[in-house]
């Protein structure tokens, strides 16, 4: 991790600087994470929902971040898991497999 990332993490963990640091985190990473999620869920509105869930999970879990990887790698993994959860939930509601749902989403492009 670099100094900027370490400082951001420290600020996210500090209740006095948390809000400002979170705004900076979102500003810095939202576009990259959005496009990662969008490739998986294929729909803009769904990608926005998953992105929001991702940032909520990051905010709630920042104290658990150990620093073994880069911050973005950790958030990328959360975004991936949130996308998979979203796809599985959507497929379950539709009564189909997640692979079938993914094929439908791709065909709708």
Coordinates of N, CA and C in Angstrom, one line a residue:
X1 N 0.8 -1.2 0.0 CA 0.0 0.0 0.0 C 0.9 1.2 0.0
X2 N 0.4 2.3 -0.7 CA 1.1 3.5 -0.7 C 0.7 4.4 0.5
X3 N 1.3 5.5 0.6 CA 1.0 6.4 1.7 C -0.4 7.0 1.6
X4 N -0.8 7.4 0.4 CA -2.1 8.0 0.2 C -3.2 7.0 0.6
X5 N -3.0 5.7 0.2 CA -4.0 4.7 0.5 C -4.0 4.4 2.0
X6 N -2.9 4.4 2.6 CA -2.8 4.2 4.1 C -3.5 5.3 4.8
X7 N -3.2 6.5 4.4 CA -3.9 7.7 5.0 C -5.4 7.6 4.8
X8 N -5.8 7.3 3.7 CA -7.3 7.2 3.4 C -7.9 6.1 4.3
X9 N -7.3 5.0 4.5 CA -7.8 4.0 5.3 C -7.9 4.4 6.8
X10 N -6.8 5.1 7.2 CA -6.8 5.6 8.6 C -7.9 6.6 8.8
X11 N -8.1 7.5 7.8 CA -9.2 8.5 7.9 C -10.6 7.8 7.9
X12 N -10.7 6.7 7.1 CA -12.0 6.0 7.1 C -12.3 5.3 8.4
X13 N -11.3 5.0 9.1 CA -11.5 4.3 10.4 C -11.7 5.3 11.6
X14 N -11.4 6.6 11.3 CA -11.5 7.6 12.4 C -12.9 8.3 12.2
X15 N -13.7 8.2 13.3 CA -15.1 8.8 13.2 C -15.1 10.3 12.8
X16 N -14.0 11.0 13.2 CA -14.0 12.5 12.9 C -13.7 12.8 11.4
X17 N -13.0 11.9 10.7 CA -12.7 12.1 9.3 C -13.4 11.2 8.4
X18 N -14.2 10.3 8.9 CA -14.8 9.2 8.1 C -15.7 9.7 7.0
X19 N -16.5 10.7 7.2 CA -17.4 11.1 6.1 C -16.6 11.7 4.9
X20 N -15.7 12.6 5.2 CA -14.9 13.2 4.2 C -14.1 12.1 3.4
X21 N -13.5 11.2 4.2 CA -12.7 10.1 3.6 C -13.6 9.2 2.7
X22 N -14.8 9.0 3.2 CA -15.7 8.1 2.4 C -16.0 8.8 1.1
X23 N -16.3 10.1 1.1 CA -16.6 10.8 -0.1 C -15.4 10.7 -1.1
X24 N -14.2 10.8 -0.6 CA -13.0 10.7 -1.4 C -12.9 9.3 -2.0
X25 N -13.1 8.3 -1.1 CA -13.1 6.9 -1.6 C -14.0 6.7 -2.7
X26 N -15.3 7.1 -2.6 CA -16.3 7.0 -3.6 C -15.9 7.7 -4.9
X27 N -15.4 8.9 -4.7 CA -15.0 9.7 -5.9 C -13.8 9.0 -6.6
X28 N -12.9 8.5 -5.9 CA -11.7 7.8 -6.5 C -12.0 6.5 -7.2
X29 N -12.9 5.7 -6.6 CA -13.1 4.3 -7.1 C -14.4 4.0 -7.8
X30 N -15.4 5.0 -7.8 CA -16.7 4.6 -8.3 C -16.7 4.2 -9.7
X31 N -16.0 4.9 -10.6 CA -16.0 4.6 -12.0 C -15.4 3.3 -12.3
X32 N -14.3 3.0 -11.8 CA -13.6 1.7 -12.0 C -14.5 0.5 -11.5
X33 N -15.1 0.7 -10.3 CA -15.9 -0.4 -9.8 C -17.2 -0.5 -10.6
X34 N -17.8 0.6 -11.0 CA -19.0 0.6 -11.8 C -18.8 -0.2 -13.0
X35 N -17.8 0.0 -13.8 CA -17.6 -0.7 -15.0 C -17.2 -2.2 -14.8
X36 N -16.6 -2.5 -13.7 CA -16.4 -3.9 -13.4 C -17.7 -4.6 -13.1
X37 N -18.6 -3.9 -12.3 CA -19.9 -4.5 -12.0 C -20.8 -4.5 -13.2
X38 N -20.7 -3.5 -14.0 CA -21.5 -3.4 -15.2 C -21.3 -4.6 -16.2
X39 N -20.0 -5.0 -16.3 CA -19.7 -6.1 -17.2 C -20.3 -7.4 -16.7
X40 N -20.6 -7.5 -15.4 CA -21.2 -8.7 -14.8 C -22.7 -8.6 -14.9
X41 N -23.3 -7.5 -14.5 CA -24.8 -7.5 -14.4 C -25.4 -6.9 -15.7
X42 N -24.6 -6.2 -16.5 CA -25.0 -5.7 -17.9 C -26.0 -4.6 -17.9
X43 N -26.7 -4.3 -16.9 CA -27.7 -3.2 -16.9 C -27.3 -2.1 -16.0
X44 N -27.5 -0.9 -16.5 CA -27.0 0.3 -15.8 C -27.7 0.5 -14.4
X45 N -29.0 0.4 -14.3 CA -29.7 0.5 -13.1 C -29.2 -0.5 -12.1
X46 N -29.1 -1.8 -12.5 CA -28.7 -2.8 -11.7 C -27.2 -2.6 -11.2
X47 N -26.4 -2.2 -12.1 CA -25.0 -1.9 -11.8 C -24.9 -0.8 -10.7
X48 N -25.7 0.3 -10.9 CA -25.8 1.3 -9.8 C -26.2 0.8 -8.5
X49 N -27.2 -0.1 -8.5 CA -27.6 -0.7 -7.2 C -26.5 -1.6 -6.6
X50 N -25.9 -2.4 -7.4 CA -24.8 -3.2 -6.9 C -23.6 -2.4 -6.4
X51 N -23.3 -1.3 -7.1 CA -22.2 -0.4 -6.7 C -22.6 0.2 -5.4
X52 N -23.8 0.7 -5.2 CA -24.2 1.3 -3.9 C -24.0 0.2 -2.8
X53 N -24.5 -1.0 -3.0 CA -24.3 -2.1 -2.0 C -22.9 -2.3 -1.7
X54 N -22.0 -2.2 -2.7 CA -20.6 -2.5 -2.6 C -20.0 -1.4 -1.6
X55 N -20.3 -0.1 -1.9 CA -19.8 0.9 -1.0 C -20.3 0.9 0.4
X56 N -21.6 0.4 0.5 CA -22.1 0.3 1.9 C -21.4 -0.8 2.6
X57 N -21.1 -1.9 1.9 CA -20.3 -3.0 2.6 C -18.9 -2.6 2.9
X58 N -18.3 -1.8 2.0 CA -16.9 -1.3 2.2 C -17.0 -0.4 3.5
X59 N -17.9 0.5 3.6 CA -18.0 1.4 4.7 C -18.2 0.7 6.0
X60 N -19.1 -0.3 6.0 CA -19.3 -1.1 7.2 C -18.2 -2.0 7.6
X61 N -17.4 -2.4 6.6 CA -16.3 -3.4 6.9 C -14.9 -2.9 6.9
X62 N -14.7 -1.6 6.8 CA -13.4 -1.0 6.7 C -12.5 -1.4 7.8
X63 N -13.1 -1.6 9.0 CA -12.3 -2.0 10.2 C -11.7 -3.4 10.0
X64 N -12.3 -4.2 9.2 CA -11.9 -5.5 8.9 C -10.8 -5.6 7.9
X65 N -10.6 -4.5 7.2 CA -9.5 -4.5 6.1 C -8.2 -4.6 6.8
X66 N -7.4 -5.6 6.5 CA -6.2 -5.9 7.1 C -5.0 -5.3 6.4
X67 N -5.1 -4.8 5.2 CA -4.0 -4.3 4.5 C -3.1 -5.3 3.8
X68 N -3.6 -6.5 3.7 CA -2.8 -7.6 3.1 C -2.8 -7.4 1.5
X69 N -3.7 -6.6 1.0 CA -3.8 -6.3 -0.4 C -4.0 -4.9 -0.5
X70 N -4.0 -4.4 -1.8 CA -4.4 -3.0 -2.0 C -5.8 -2.8 -1.7
X71 N -6.2 -1.6 -1.4 CA -7.6 -1.2 -1.1 C -8.5 -1.6 -2.2
X72 N -8.1 -1.2 -3.5 CA -8.9 -1.4 -4.6 C -9.1 -2.9 -4.8
X73 N -8.1 -3.7 -4.6 CA -8.3 -5.2 -4.8 C -9.3 -5.7 -3.8
X74 N -9.3 -5.2 -2.6 CA -10.3 -5.6 -1.6 C -11.7 -5.2 -2.0
X75 N -11.8 -4.0 -2.5 CA -13.1 -3.5 -2.9 C -13.6 -4.2 -4.2
X76 N -12.7 -4.5 -5.1 CA -13.0 -5.2 -6.3 C -13.6 -6.6 -6.0
X77 N -13.0 -7.3 -5.0 CA -13.5 -8.6 -4.5 C -14.9 -8.4 -3.9
X78 N -15.2 -7.4 -3.2 CA -16.5 -7.1 -2.6 C -17.5 -6.9 -3.7
X79 N -17.1 -6.1 -4.7 CA -17.9 -5.8 -5.9 C -18.3 -7.0 -6.6
X80 N -17.3 -7.9 -6.8 CA -17.5 -9.2 -7.5 C -18.5 -10.0 -6.7
X81 N -18.3 -10.1 -5.4 CA -19.2 -10.9 -4.6 C -20.6 -10.3 -4.6
X82 N -20.8 -9.0 -4.5 CA -22.1 -8.4 -4.6 C -22.7 -8.6 -5.9
X83 N -22.0 -8.6 -7.0 CA -22.5 -8.8 -8.4 C -23.0 -10.3 -8.5
X84 N -22.3 -11.2 -8.0 CA -22.7 -12.6 -8.0 C -23.9 -12.8 -7.2
X85 N -24.0 -12.2 -6.0 CA -25.1 -12.3 -5.2 C -26.4 -11.8 -5.9
X86 N -26.2 -10.6 -6.5 CA -27.3 -10.0 -7.3 C -27.8 -10.9 -8.4
X87 N -26.9 -11.4 -9.2 CA -27.3 -12.3 -10.3 C -28.0 -13.6 -9.7
X88 N -27.5 -14.2 -8.7 CA -28.1 -15.4 -8.1 C -29.5 -15.1 -7.6
X89 N -29.7 -13.9 -6.9 CA -31.0 -13.5 -6.4 C -32.0 -13.3 -7.5
X90 N -31.5 -12.6 -8.6 CA -32.4 -12.3 -9.7 C -32.8 -13.6 -10.4
X91 N -31.8 -14.5 -10.5 CA -32.1 -15.8 -11.2 C -33.1 -16.6 -10.3
X92 N -32.9 -16.6 -9.0 CA -33.8 -17.4 -8.1 C -35.2 -16.8 -8.2
X93 N -35.4 -15.5 -8.3 CA -36.7 -14.9 -8.4 C -37.4 -15.3 -9.7
X94 N -36.5 -15.4 -10.8 CA -37.0 -15.8 -12.1 C -37.2 -17.3 -12.3
X95 N -36.7 -18.1 -11.3 CA -36.8 -19.5 -11.3 C -35.9 -20.2 -12.4
X96 N -34.8 -19.5 -12.6 CA -33.9 -20.1 -13.6 C -32.5 -20.1 -13.0
X97 N -31.5 -20.8 -13.7 CA -30.2 -20.8 -13.2 C -29.5 -19.5 -13.4
X98 N -28.4 -19.2 -12.7 CA -27.7 -17.9 -12.8 C -27.1 -17.9 -14.2
X99 N -26.7 -19.0 -14.8 CA -26.1 -19.1 -16.1 C -27.2 -18.7 -17.2
X100 N -28.4 -19.2 -17.0 CA -29.5 -18.8 -17.9 C -29.8 -17.3 -17.8
X101 N -29.8 -16.8 -16.6 CA -30.0 -15.4 -16.5 C -28.9 -14.6 -17.1
X102 N -27.7 -15.0 -16.9 CA -26.6 -14.2 -17.5 C -26.7 -14.3 -19.1
X103 N -27.1 -15.4 -19.6 CA -27.3 -15.5 -21.1 C -28.4 -14.6 -21.5
X104 N -29.5 -14.5 -20.7 CA -30.6 -13.6 -21.1 C -30.1 -12.1 -21.1
X105 N -29.4 -11.8 -20.0 CA -28.9 -10.4 -19.9 C -28.0 -10.0 -21.1
X106 N -27.1 -11.0 -21.5 CA -26.2 -10.7 -22.6 C -27.0 -10.6 -23.9
X107 N -28.0 -11.4 -24.1 CA -28.8 -11.4 -25.3 C -29.6 -10.1 -25.4
X108 N -29.9 -9.5 -24.2 CA -30.7 -8.2 -24.2 C -29.9 -7.0 -24.5
X109 N -28.6 -7.1 -24.6 CA -27.7 -6.0 -24.9 C -28.0 -5.4 -26.2

